[in-house]
C-alpha atoms as an extended CHARMM CRD file, in Angstrom:
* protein
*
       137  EXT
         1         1  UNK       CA            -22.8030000000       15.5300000000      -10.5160000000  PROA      1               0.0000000000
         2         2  UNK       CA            -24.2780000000       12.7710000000       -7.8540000000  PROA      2               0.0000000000
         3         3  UNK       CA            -25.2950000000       15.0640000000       -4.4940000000  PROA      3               0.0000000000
         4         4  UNK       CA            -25.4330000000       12.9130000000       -1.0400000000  PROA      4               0.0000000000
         5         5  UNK       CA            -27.2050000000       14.4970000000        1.8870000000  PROA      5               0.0000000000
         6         6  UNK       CA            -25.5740000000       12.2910000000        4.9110000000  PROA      6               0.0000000000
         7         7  UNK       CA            -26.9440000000       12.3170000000        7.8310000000  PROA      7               0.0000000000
         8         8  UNK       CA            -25.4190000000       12.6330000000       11.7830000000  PROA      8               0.0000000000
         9         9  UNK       CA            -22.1530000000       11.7690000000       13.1730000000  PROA      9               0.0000000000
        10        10  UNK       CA            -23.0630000000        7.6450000000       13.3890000000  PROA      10              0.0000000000
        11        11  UNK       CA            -25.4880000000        7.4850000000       10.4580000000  PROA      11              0.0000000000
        12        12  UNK       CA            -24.2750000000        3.7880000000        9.6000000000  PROA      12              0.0000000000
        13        13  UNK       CA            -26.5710000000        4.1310000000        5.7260000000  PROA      13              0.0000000000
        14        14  UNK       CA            -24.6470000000        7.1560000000        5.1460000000  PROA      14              0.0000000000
        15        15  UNK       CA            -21.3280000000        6.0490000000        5.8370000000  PROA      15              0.0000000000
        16        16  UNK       CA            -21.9400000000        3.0000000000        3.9800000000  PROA      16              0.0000000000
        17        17  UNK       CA            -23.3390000000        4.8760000000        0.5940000000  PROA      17              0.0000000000
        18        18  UNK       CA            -19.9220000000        7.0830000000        0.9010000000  PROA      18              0.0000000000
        19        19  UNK       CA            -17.6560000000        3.8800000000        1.1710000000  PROA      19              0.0000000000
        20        20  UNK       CA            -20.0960000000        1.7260000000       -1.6110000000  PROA      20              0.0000000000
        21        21  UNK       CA            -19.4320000000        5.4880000000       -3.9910000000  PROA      21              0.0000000000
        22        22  UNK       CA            -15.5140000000        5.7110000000       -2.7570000000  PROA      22              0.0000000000
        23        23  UNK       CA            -15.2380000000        1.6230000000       -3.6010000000  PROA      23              0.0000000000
        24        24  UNK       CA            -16.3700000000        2.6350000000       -7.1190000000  PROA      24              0.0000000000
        25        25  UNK       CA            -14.4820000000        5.8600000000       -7.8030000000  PROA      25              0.0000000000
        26        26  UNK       CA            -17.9500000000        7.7100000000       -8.6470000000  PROA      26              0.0000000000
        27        27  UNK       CA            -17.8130000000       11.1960000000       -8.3660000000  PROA      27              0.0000000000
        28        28  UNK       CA            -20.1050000000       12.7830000000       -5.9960000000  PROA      28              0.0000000000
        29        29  UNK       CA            -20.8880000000       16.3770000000       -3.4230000000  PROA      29              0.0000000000
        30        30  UNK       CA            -21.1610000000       15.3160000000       -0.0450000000  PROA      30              0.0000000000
        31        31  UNK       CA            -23.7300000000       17.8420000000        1.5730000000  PROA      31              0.0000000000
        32        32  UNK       CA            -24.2390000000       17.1470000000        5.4890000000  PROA      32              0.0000000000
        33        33  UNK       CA            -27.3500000000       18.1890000000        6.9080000000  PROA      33              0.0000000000
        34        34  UNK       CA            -25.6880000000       19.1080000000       10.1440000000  PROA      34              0.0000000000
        35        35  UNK       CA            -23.6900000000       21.3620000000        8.7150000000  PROA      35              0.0000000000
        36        36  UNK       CA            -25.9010000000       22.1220000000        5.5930000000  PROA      36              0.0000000000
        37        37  UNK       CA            -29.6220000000       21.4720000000        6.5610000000  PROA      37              0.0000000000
        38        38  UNK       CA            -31.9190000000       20.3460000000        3.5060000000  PROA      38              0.0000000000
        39        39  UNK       CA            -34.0000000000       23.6100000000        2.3840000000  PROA      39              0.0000000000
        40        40  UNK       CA            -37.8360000000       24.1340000000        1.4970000000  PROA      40              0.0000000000
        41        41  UNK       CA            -35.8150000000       24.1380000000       -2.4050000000  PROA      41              0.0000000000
        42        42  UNK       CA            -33.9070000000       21.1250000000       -2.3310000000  PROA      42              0.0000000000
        43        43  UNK       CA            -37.5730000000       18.8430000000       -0.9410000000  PROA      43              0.0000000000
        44        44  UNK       CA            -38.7600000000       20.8400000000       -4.0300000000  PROA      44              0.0000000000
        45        45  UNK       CA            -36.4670000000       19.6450000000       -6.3760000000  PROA      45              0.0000000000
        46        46  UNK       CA            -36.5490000000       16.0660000000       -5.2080000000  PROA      46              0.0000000000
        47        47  UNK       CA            -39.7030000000       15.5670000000       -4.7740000000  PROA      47              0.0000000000
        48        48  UNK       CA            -40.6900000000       15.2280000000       -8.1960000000  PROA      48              0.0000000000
        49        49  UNK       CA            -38.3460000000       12.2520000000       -8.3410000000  PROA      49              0.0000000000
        50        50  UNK       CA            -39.6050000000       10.5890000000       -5.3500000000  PROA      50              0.0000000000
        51        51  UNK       CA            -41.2910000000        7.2460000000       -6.0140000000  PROA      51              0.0000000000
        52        52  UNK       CA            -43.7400000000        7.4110000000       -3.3750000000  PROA      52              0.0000000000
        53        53  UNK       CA            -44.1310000000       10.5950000000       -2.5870000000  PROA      53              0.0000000000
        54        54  UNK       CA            -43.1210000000       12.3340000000        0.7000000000  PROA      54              0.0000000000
        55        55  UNK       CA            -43.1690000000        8.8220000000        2.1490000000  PROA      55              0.0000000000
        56        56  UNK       CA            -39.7930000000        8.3480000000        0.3600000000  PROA      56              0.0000000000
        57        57  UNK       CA            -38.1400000000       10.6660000000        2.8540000000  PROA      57              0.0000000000
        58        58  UNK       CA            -39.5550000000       10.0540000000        5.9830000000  PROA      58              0.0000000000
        59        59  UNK       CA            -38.1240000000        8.0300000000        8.4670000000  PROA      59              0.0000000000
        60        60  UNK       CA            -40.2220000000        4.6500000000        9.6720000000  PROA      60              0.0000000000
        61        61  UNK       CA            -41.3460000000        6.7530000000       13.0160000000  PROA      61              0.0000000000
        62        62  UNK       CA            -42.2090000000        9.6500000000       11.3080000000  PROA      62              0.0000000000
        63        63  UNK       CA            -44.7910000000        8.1270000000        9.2260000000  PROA      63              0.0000000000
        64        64  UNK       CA            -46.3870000000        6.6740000000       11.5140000000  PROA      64              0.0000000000
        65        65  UNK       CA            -47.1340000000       10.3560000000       13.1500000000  PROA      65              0.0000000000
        66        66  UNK       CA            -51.3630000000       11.3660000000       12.4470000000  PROA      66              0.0000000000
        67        67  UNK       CA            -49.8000000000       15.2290000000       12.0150000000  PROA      67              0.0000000000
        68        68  UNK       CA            -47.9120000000       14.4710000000        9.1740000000  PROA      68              0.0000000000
        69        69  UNK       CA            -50.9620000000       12.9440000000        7.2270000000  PROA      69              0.0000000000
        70        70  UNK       CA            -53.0610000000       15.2570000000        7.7220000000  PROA      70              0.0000000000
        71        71  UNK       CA            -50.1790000000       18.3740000000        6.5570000000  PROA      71              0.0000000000
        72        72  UNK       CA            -50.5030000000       19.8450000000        3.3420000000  PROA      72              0.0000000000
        73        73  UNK       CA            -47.7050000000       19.5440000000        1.0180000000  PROA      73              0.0000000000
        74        74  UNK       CA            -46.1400000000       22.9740000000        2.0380000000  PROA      74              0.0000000000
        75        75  UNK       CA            -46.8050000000       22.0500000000        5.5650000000  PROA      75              0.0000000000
        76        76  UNK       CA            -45.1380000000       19.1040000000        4.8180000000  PROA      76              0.0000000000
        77        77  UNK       CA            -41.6180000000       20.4390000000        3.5350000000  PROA      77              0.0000000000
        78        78  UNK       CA            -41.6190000000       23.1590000000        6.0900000000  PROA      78              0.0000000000
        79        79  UNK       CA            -41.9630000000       20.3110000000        8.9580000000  PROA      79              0.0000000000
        80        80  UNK       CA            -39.2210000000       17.9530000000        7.4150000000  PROA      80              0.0000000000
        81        81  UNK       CA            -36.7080000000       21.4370000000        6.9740000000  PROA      81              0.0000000000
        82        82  UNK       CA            -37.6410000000       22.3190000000       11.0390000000  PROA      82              0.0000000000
        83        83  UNK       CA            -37.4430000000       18.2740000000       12.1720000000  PROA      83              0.0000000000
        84        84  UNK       CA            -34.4950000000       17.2690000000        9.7620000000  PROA      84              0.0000000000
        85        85  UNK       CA            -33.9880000000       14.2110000000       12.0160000000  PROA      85              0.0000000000
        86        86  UNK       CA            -37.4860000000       12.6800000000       10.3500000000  PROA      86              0.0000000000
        87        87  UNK       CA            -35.9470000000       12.7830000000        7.2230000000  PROA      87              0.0000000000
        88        88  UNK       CA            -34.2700000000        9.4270000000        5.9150000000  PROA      88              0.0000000000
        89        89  UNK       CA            -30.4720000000        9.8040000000        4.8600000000  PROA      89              0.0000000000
        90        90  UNK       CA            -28.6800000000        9.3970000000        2.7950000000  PROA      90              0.0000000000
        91        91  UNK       CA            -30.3200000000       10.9040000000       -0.1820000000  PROA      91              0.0000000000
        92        92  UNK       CA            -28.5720000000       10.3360000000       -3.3110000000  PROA      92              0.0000000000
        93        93  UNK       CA            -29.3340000000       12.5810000000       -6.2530000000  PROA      93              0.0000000000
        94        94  UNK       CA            -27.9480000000       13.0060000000       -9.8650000000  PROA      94              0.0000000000
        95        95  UNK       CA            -30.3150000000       15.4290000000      -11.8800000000  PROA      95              0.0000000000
        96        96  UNK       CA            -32.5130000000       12.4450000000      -13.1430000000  PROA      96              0.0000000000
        97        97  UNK       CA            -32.4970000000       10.0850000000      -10.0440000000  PROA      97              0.0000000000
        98        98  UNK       CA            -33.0730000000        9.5600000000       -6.5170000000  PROA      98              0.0000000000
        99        99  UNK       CA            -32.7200000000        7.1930000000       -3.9760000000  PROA      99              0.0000000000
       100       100  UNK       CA            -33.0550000000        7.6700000000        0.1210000000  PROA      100             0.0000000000
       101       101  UNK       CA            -31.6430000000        5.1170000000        1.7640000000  PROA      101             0.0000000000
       102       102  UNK       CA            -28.5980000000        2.8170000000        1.3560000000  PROA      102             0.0000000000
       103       103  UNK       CA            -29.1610000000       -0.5460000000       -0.3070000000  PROA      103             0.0000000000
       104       104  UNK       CA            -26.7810000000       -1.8520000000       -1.9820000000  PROA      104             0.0000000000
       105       105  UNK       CA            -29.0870000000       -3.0620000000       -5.0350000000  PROA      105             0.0000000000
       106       106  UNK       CA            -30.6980000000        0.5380000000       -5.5590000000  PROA      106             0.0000000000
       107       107  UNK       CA            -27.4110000000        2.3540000000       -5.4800000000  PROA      107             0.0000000000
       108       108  UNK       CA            -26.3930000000        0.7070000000       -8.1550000000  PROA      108             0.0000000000
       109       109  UNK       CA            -28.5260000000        2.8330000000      -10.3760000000  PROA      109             0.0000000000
       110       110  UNK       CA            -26.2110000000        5.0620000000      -10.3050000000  PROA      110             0.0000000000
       111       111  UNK       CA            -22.7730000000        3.4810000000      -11.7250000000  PROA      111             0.0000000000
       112       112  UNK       CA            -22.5300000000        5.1430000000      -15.1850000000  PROA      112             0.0000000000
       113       113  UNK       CA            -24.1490000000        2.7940000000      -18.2450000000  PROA      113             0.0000000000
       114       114  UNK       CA            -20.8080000000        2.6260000000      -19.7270000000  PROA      114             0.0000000000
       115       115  UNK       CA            -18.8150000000        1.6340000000      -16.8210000000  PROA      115             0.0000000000
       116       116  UNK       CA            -21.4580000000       -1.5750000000      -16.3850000000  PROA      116             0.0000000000
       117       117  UNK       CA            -21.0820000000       -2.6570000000      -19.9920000000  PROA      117             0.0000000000
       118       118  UNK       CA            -17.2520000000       -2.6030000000      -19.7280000000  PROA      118             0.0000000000
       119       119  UNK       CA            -17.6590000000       -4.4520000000      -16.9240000000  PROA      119             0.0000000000
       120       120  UNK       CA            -19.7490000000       -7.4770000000      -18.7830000000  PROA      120             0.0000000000
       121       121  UNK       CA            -17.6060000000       -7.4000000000      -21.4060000000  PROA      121             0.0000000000
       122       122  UNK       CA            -14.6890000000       -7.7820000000      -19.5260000000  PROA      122             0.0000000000
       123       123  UNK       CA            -16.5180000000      -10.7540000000      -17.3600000000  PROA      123             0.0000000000
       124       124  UNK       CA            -17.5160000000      -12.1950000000      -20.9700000000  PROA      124             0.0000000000
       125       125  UNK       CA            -14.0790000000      -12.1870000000      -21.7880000000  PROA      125             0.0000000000
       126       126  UNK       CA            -12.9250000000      -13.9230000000      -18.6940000000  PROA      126             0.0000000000
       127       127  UNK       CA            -15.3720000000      -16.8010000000      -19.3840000000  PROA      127             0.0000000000
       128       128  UNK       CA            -14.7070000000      -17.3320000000      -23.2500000000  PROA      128             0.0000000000
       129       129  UNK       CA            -11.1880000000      -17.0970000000      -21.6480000000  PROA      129             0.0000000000
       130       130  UNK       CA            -12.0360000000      -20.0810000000      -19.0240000000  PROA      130             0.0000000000
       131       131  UNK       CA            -14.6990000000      -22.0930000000      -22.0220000000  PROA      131             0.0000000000
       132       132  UNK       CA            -11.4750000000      -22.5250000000      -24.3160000000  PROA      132             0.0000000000
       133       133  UNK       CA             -8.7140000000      -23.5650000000      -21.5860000000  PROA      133             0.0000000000
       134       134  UNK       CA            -11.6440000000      -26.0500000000      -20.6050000000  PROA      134             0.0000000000
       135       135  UNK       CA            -11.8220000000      -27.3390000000      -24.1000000000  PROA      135             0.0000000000
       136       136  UNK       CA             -8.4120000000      -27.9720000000      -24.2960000000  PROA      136             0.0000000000
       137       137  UNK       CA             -7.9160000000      -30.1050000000      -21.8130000000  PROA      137             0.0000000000
């Protein structure tokens, strides 16, 4: 099942993944990190998915801080679990991928392969629908 970490009360990204997964019926965990903060084991588990590394999670500020370069990769995780504000949100996570951030091309990855083929096939229909009214008149 998908797994969203939102962020703070006022995180616009976050709201905006919940309403973009709500709009399309997915079915997803909602994990807040106020409530639920993000553990050494869960950067652990996502990190492997992360396209760029622990780039992927940090927020624009926090990359640009020298201490964070210079971390180790244990270092690393235990800073983001103490500083949870650093870390980007939402993170969206289904067992095989990831995204951090809301955009509303990337999230897209996750609408079930099926659901976007019935989709084009319905579409299809609708214009072989529109191509023969055309033709008759």
């Amino acid at each position: 099942m998908l797994r969203i970490y939102t962020g703070y009360t006022g995180n616009d990204s976050s709201r905006l993944a919940i309403q973009w997964l709500d709009e399309y019926q997915m079915m997803y965990e909602e994990i807040q990190v106020a409530v639920r903060p993000l553990t050494i084991g869960d950067f652990k588990e996502l990190l492997p998915y992360a396209k760029n590394g622990m780039d992927t999670f940090l927020t624009l500020p926090a990359r640009q801080e020298e201490q964070l370069k210079d971390m180790s990769l244990n270092k690393a995780i235990d800073y983001l679990v103490k500083h949870p504000k650093k870390v980007r949100k939402p993170i969206l996570f289904d067992g095989k991928k990831l995204e951090v951030g809301f955009s509303h091309n990337e999230i897209r990855c996750f609408i079930p392969r099926e659901w976007r083929q019935e989709q084009r096939n319905c579409l299809n229909g609708q214009i072989e629908a529109l191509n023969e009214n055309k033709s008759k008149i």
